[in-house]
mmCIF file of C-alpha atoms in Angstrom:
data_model
loop_
_atom_site.group_PDB
_atom_site.id
_atom_site.type_symbol
_atom_site.label_atom_id
_atom_site.label_comp_id
_atom_site.label_asym_id
_atom_site.label_seq_id
_atom_site.Cartn_x
_atom_site.Cartn_y
_atom_site.Cartn_z
ATOM 1 C CA MET P 1 40.969 142.633 68.356
ATOM 2 C CA GLY P 2 42.545 139.240 68.898
ATOM 3 C CA VAL P 3 45.436 137.189 67.549
ATOM 4 C CA THR P 4 43.417 134.691 65.494
ATOM 5 C CA ASP P 5 43.759 134.511 61.736
ATOM 6 C CA ALA P 6 40.179 135.782 61.432
ATOM 7 C CA ALA P 7 40.946 138.837 63.579
ATOM 8 C CA PHE P 8 44.087 139.555 61.575
ATOM 9 C CA ALA P 9 42.190 139.164 58.306
ATOM 10 C CA ASN P 10 39.525 141.573 59.546
ATOM 11 C CA ALA P 11 42.161 144.177 60.417
ATOM 12 C CA VAL P 12 43.764 143.794 56.995
ATOM 13 C CA ARG P 13 40.455 144.183 55.187
ATOM 14 C CA GLU P 14 39.236 147.050 57.385
ATOM 15 C CA ALA P 15 42.507 148.828 56.595
ATOM 16 C CA GLY P 16 41.706 148.531 52.892
ATOM 17 C CA GLY P 17 43.508 145.316 52.017
ATOM 18 C CA HIS P 18 42.180 142.791 49.534
ATOM 19 C CA PRO P 19 44.131 139.629 50.299
ATOM 20 C CA THR P 20 43.370 136.141 49.124
ATOM 21 C CA ASP P 21 42.406 133.790 51.932
ATOM 22 C CA ALA P 22 45.601 131.825 51.338
ATOM 23 C CA ALA P 23 47.783 134.934 51.538
ATOM 24 C CA VAL P 24 46.286 136.233 54.753
ATOM 25 C CA ARG P 25 46.547 132.799 56.399
ATOM 26 C CA ALA P 26 50.189 132.463 55.375
ATOM 27 C CA VAL P 27 51.101 135.937 56.597
ATOM 28 C CA HIS P 28 49.261 135.408 59.876
ATOM 29 C CA ALA P 29 51.091 132.117 60.397
ATOM 30 C CA GLU P 30 54.463 133.785 59.792
ATOM 31 C CA LEU P 31 53.644 136.581 62.217
ATOM 32 C CA LEU P 32 52.564 134.175 64.956
ATOM 33 C CA ALA P 33 55.654 132.045 64.414
ATOM 34 C CA ARG P 34 57.877 135.064 64.898
ATOM 35 C CA TRP P 35 55.979 136.214 67.982
ATOM 36 C CA SER P 36 56.449 132.696 69.413
ATOM 37 C CA GLU P 37 60.243 132.509 69.042
ATOM 38 C CA PRO P 38 62.150 130.964 71.979
ATOM 39 C CA GLN P 39 64.229 134.054 72.843
ATOM 40 C CA ARG P 40 61.066 135.912 73.836
ATOM 41 C CA HIS P 41 59.897 136.027 77.441
ATOM 42 C CA TYR P 42 57.991 139.309 77.587
ATOM 43 C CA HIS P 43 57.674 140.220 73.902
ATOM 44 C CA THR P 44 55.426 137.235 73.272
ATOM 45 C CA VAL P 45 51.988 136.465 71.882
ATOM 46 C CA ASP P 46 50.617 137.473 75.299
ATOM 47 C CA HIS P 47 52.087 140.970 74.866
ATOM 48 C CA LEU P 48 50.707 141.087 71.336
ATOM 49 C CA SER P 49 47.259 140.032 72.530
ATOM 50 C CA SER P 50 47.278 142.532 75.387
ATOM 51 C CA MET P 51 48.115 145.389 73.048
ATOM 52 C CA LEU P 52 45.529 144.368 70.466
ATOM 53 C CA SER P 53 42.863 144.450 73.177
ATOM 54 C CA LEU P 54 43.635 148.143 73.714
ATOM 55 C CA VAL P 55 43.368 149.415 70.128
ATOM 56 C CA GLU P 56 40.444 149.846 67.749
ATOM 57 C CA ASP P 57 41.864 151.436 64.599
ATOM 58 C CA PRO P 58 42.732 148.603 62.159
ATOM 59 C CA VAL P 59 45.816 150.466 60.954
ATOM 60 C CA VAL P 60 47.087 150.690 64.526
ATOM 61 C CA ALA P 61 46.262 147.004 64.988
ATOM 62 C CA LEU P 62 48.465 146.148 62.011
ATOM 63 C CA ALA P 63 51.227 148.254 63.573
ATOM 64 C CA VAL P 64 50.802 146.273 66.794
ATOM 65 C CA TRP P 65 51.322 143.060 64.822
ATOM 66 C CA GLY P 66 54.449 144.544 63.277
ATOM 67 C CA HIS P 67 56.036 146.526 66.081
ATOM 68 C CA ASP P 68 58.108 143.742 67.660
ATOM 69 C CA VAL P 69 57.825 141.114 64.949
ATOM 70 C CA VAL P 70 61.622 141.148 64.703
ATOM 71 C CA TYR P 71 62.991 140.846 68.223
ATOM 72 C CA ASP P 72 66.668 140.102 68.749
ATOM 73 C CA PRO P 73 67.842 141.015 72.268
ATOM 74 C CA ARG P 74 71.405 141.207 70.952
ATOM 75 C CA ALA P 75 70.550 143.899 68.397
ATOM 76 C CA THR P 76 71.695 147.461 68.984
ATOM 77 C CA GLY P 77 70.095 150.865 68.524
ATOM 78 C CA ASP P 78 66.895 150.890 66.503
ATOM 79 C CA THR P 79 67.793 147.743 64.571
ATOM 80 C CA ASN P 80 64.797 145.711 65.745
ATOM 81 C CA GLU P 81 62.331 148.480 64.974
ATOM 82 C CA GLU P 82 63.804 149.094 61.528
ATOM 83 C CA ARG P 83 63.830 145.405 60.638
ATOM 84 C CA SER P 84 60.305 145.044 61.983
ATOM 85 C CA ALA P 85 59.152 147.946 59.809
ATOM 86 C CA GLN P 86 60.762 146.386 56.762
ATOM 87 C CA LEU P 87 59.312 142.948 57.440
ATOM 88 C CA ILE P 88 55.754 144.108 58.091
ATOM 89 C CA THR P 89 55.964 146.201 54.925
ATOM 90 C CA GLY P 90 56.616 143.100 52.857
ATOM 91 C CA LEU P 91 53.987 141.037 54.649
ATOM 92 C CA LEU P 92 51.274 143.654 54.208
ATOM 93 C CA GLN P 93 52.164 144.018 50.553
ATOM 94 C CA ARG P 94 51.505 140.289 50.201
ATOM 95 C CA CYS P 95 48.050 141.003 51.647
ATOM 96 C CA ALA P 96 47.363 143.682 49.007
ATOM 97 C CA VAL P 97 47.162 146.443 51.616
ATOM 98 C CA PRO P 98 47.146 149.922 50.004
ATOM 99 C CA ALA P 99 50.605 151.471 49.717
ATOM 100 C CA ALA P 100 49.696 154.501 51.849
ATOM 101 C CA VAL P 101 48.523 152.244 54.666
ATOM 102 C CA VAL P 102 51.687 150.146 54.470
ATOM 103 C CA VAL P 103 53.799 153.301 54.758
ATOM 104 C CA GLU P 104 51.742 154.447 57.750
ATOM 105 C CA VAL P 105 52.114 151.104 59.518
ATOM 106 C CA ALA P 106 55.881 151.176 58.989
ATOM 107 C CA ARG P 107 56.013 154.733 60.361
ATOM 108 C CA LEU P 108 54.145 153.663 63.466
ATOM 109 C CA VAL P 109 56.428 150.681 64.007
ATOM 110 C CA ARG P 110 59.478 152.941 63.881
ATOM 111 C CA LEU P 111 57.913 155.241 66.494
ATOM 112 C CA THR P 112 58.170 152.497 69.101
ATOM 113 C CA ALA P 113 61.945 152.869 69.179
ATOM 114 C CA ALA P 114 61.641 155.949 71.402
ATOM 115 C CA HIS P 115 57.924 156.341 72.209
ATOM 116 C CA ALA P 116 58.277 160.092 71.679
ATOM 117 C CA VAL P 117 54.977 160.900 69.995
ATOM 118 C CA ASP P 118 53.602 164.174 68.674
ATOM 119 C CA PRO P 119 50.432 165.112 70.611
ATOM 120 C CA ALA P 120 48.616 165.470 67.273
ATOM 121 C CA ASP P 121 49.552 161.954 66.136
ATOM 122 C CA ASP P 122 46.423 160.027 67.108
ATOM 123 C CA ARG P 123 47.611 156.704 65.761
ATOM 124 C CA GLY P 124 51.058 157.095 67.252
ATOM 125 C CA ILE P 125 49.503 157.893 70.606
ATOM 126 C CA ALA P 126 47.216 154.867 70.465
ATOM 127 C CA LEU P 127 50.143 152.563 69.691
ATOM 128 C CA ALA P 128 52.519 154.069 72.258
ATOM 129 C CA ASP P 129 49.907 154.075 75.027
ATOM 130 C CA ALA P 130 49.128 150.412 74.383
ATOM 131 C CA ASP P 131 52.805 149.453 74.271
ATOM 132 C CA LEU P 132 53.597 151.212 77.555
ATOM 133 C CA ALA P 133 50.458 150.140 79.434
ATOM 134 C CA ILE P 134 52.394 147.419 81.286
ATOM 135 C CA LEU P 135 54.374 150.152 83.057
ATOM 136 C CA ALA P 136 51.266 151.175 84.994
ATOM 137 C CA GLY P 137 50.406 147.699 86.219
ATOM 138 C CA PRO P 138 50.300 146.673 89.882
ATOM 139 C CA PRO P 139 53.809 146.403 91.357
ATOM 140 C CA ALA P 140 53.783 142.592 91.270
ATOM 141 C CA ALA P 141 52.775 142.547 87.598
ATOM 142 C CA TYR P 142 55.393 145.172 86.811
ATOM 143 C CA ASP P 143 58.050 143.105 88.565
ATOM 144 C CA ARG P 144 57.078 140.057 86.474
ATOM 145 C CA TYR P 145 57.429 142.181 83.350
ATOM 146 C CA VAL P 146 60.908 143.314 84.415
ATOM 147 C CA ALA P 147 61.934 139.728 85.179
ATOM 148 C CA ALA P 148 60.725 138.609 81.746
ATOM 149 C CA VAL P 149 62.677 141.360 79.996
ATOM 150 C CA ARG P 150 65.755 140.456 82.056
ATOM 151 C CA ALA P 151 65.369 136.851 80.884
ATOM 152 C CA GLU P 152 65.477 138.079 77.292
ATOM 153 C CA TYR P 153 68.797 139.728 78.111
ATOM 154 C CA ALA P 154 70.241 136.813 80.069
ATOM 155 C CA HIS P 155 73.401 137.063 77.954
ATOM 156 C CA VAL P 156 74.122 140.535 79.382
ATOM 157 C CA PRO P 157 76.225 140.676 82.581
ATOM 158 C CA ASP P 158 74.516 142.234 85.591
ATOM 159 C CA ASP P 159 76.597 145.415 85.618
ATOM 160 C CA LEU P 160 75.887 146.118 81.955
ATOM 161 C CA TRP P 161 72.220 145.258 82.418
ATOM 162 C CA ARG P 162 71.893 147.692 85.303
ATOM 163 C CA ALA P 163 73.551 150.466 83.306
ATOM 164 C CA GLY P 164 71.552 149.832 80.148
ATOM 165 C CA ARG P 165 68.242 149.321 81.871
ATOM 166 C CA GLY P 166 68.834 152.401 83.986
ATOM 167 C CA ALA P 167 69.355 154.470 80.852
ATOM 168 C CA VAL P 168 66.062 153.189 79.424
ATOM 169 C CA LEU P 169 64.208 154.070 82.616
ATOM 170 C CA GLN P 170 65.723 157.549 82.741
ATOM 171 C CA ARG P 171 64.753 158.169 79.127
ATOM 172 C CA LEU P 172 61.170 157.140 79.835
ATOM 173 C CA LEU P 173 60.980 159.251 82.981
ATOM 174 C CA ALA P 174 62.303 162.234 81.011
ATOM 175 C CA LEU P 175 59.367 162.135 78.592
ATOM 176 C CA PRO P 176 56.896 164.966 79.290
ATOM 177 C CA ARG P 177 54.099 162.406 79.278
ATOM 178 C CA LEU P 178 54.167 158.639 79.085
ATOM 179 C CA PHE P 179 50.462 158.456 78.242
ATOM 180 C CA HIS P 180 48.447 160.871 76.155
ATOM 181 C CA ARG P 181 44.990 159.308 76.316
ATOM 182 C CA SER P 182 45.203 157.488 79.628
ATOM 183 C CA PRO P 183 46.253 160.103 82.208
ATOM 184 C CA GLY P 184 45.271 157.806 85.053
ATOM 185 C CA LEU P 185 48.171 155.528 84.115
ATOM 186 C CA GLU P 186 50.809 158.242 84.413
ATOM 187 C CA SER P 187 51.266 158.225 88.185
ATOM 188 C CA PRO P 188 51.456 154.439 88.736
ATOM 189 C CA ALA P 189 53.773 154.054 85.740
ATOM 190 C CA ARG P 190 56.179 156.696 87.000
ATOM 191 C CA ALA P 191 56.074 155.163 90.469
ATOM 192 C CA ASN P 192 57.025 151.754 89.051
ATOM 193 C CA LEU P 193 59.807 153.199 86.907
ATOM 194 C CA THR P 194 61.200 155.222 89.808
ATOM 195 C CA ARG P 195 61.080 152.202 92.125
ATOM 196 C CA GLU P 196 62.921 150.030 89.613
ATOM 197 C CA LEU P 197 65.514 152.734 88.965
ATOM 198 C CA ALA P 198 66.174 153.067 92.697
ATOM 199 C CA GLY P 199 66.636 149.312 92.923
ATOM 200 C CA LEU P 200 69.148 149.339 90.078
ATOM 201 C CA ALA P 201 71.144 152.045 91.850
ATOM 202 C CA GLN P 202 71.607 149.907 94.955
ATOM 203 C CA ASP P 203 74.850 147.964 95.285
ATOM 204 C CA PRO P 204 73.835 144.317 94.657
ATOM 205 C CA ARG P 205 76.492 143.202 97.137
ATOM 206 C CA ASN P 206 74.417 144.789 99.901
ATOM 207 C CA SER P 207 71.127 143.136 98.919
#
């Protein structure tokens, strides 16, 4: 699945929606505009496109569109995920998507706050695996990802960044499994996370 208006319209209709052409074009345009905001360096249309290429279920695809549609690096807690869930709910309602599907998409969006997914939650697994796939990339690609995320948090002083980022890495490493359907990604992802965490622990004055 791609990021074009036709691909988005197909996902909406395959998920049971019956939008007018005008409605689906307007919603798609709003989504793309949000994914193209200037504060984004990693959470961009490229990230959206990469995730969409990894999912097949149209309901999961709609959750991909919605999962980071609100992205404010200055937000705290689960604020971005909650606002994203609320926004995608309204947008899908404009596309005449069935209420049960809208609720499911919002549920999936909220799951991305922690990526702790029940092993029986097929859609949650598909979304989480796609969202975390970057963690298993080659070291150079992983380092580019980290640099892009750091750019999104350029307003955060280095000491606070190191503490906050370290907490995120430790939480991810504490998960029993990062990937449920892609076991081959587990080892390289954990190696990248461990390498980054070790780097954060080093005194920057000695580097």
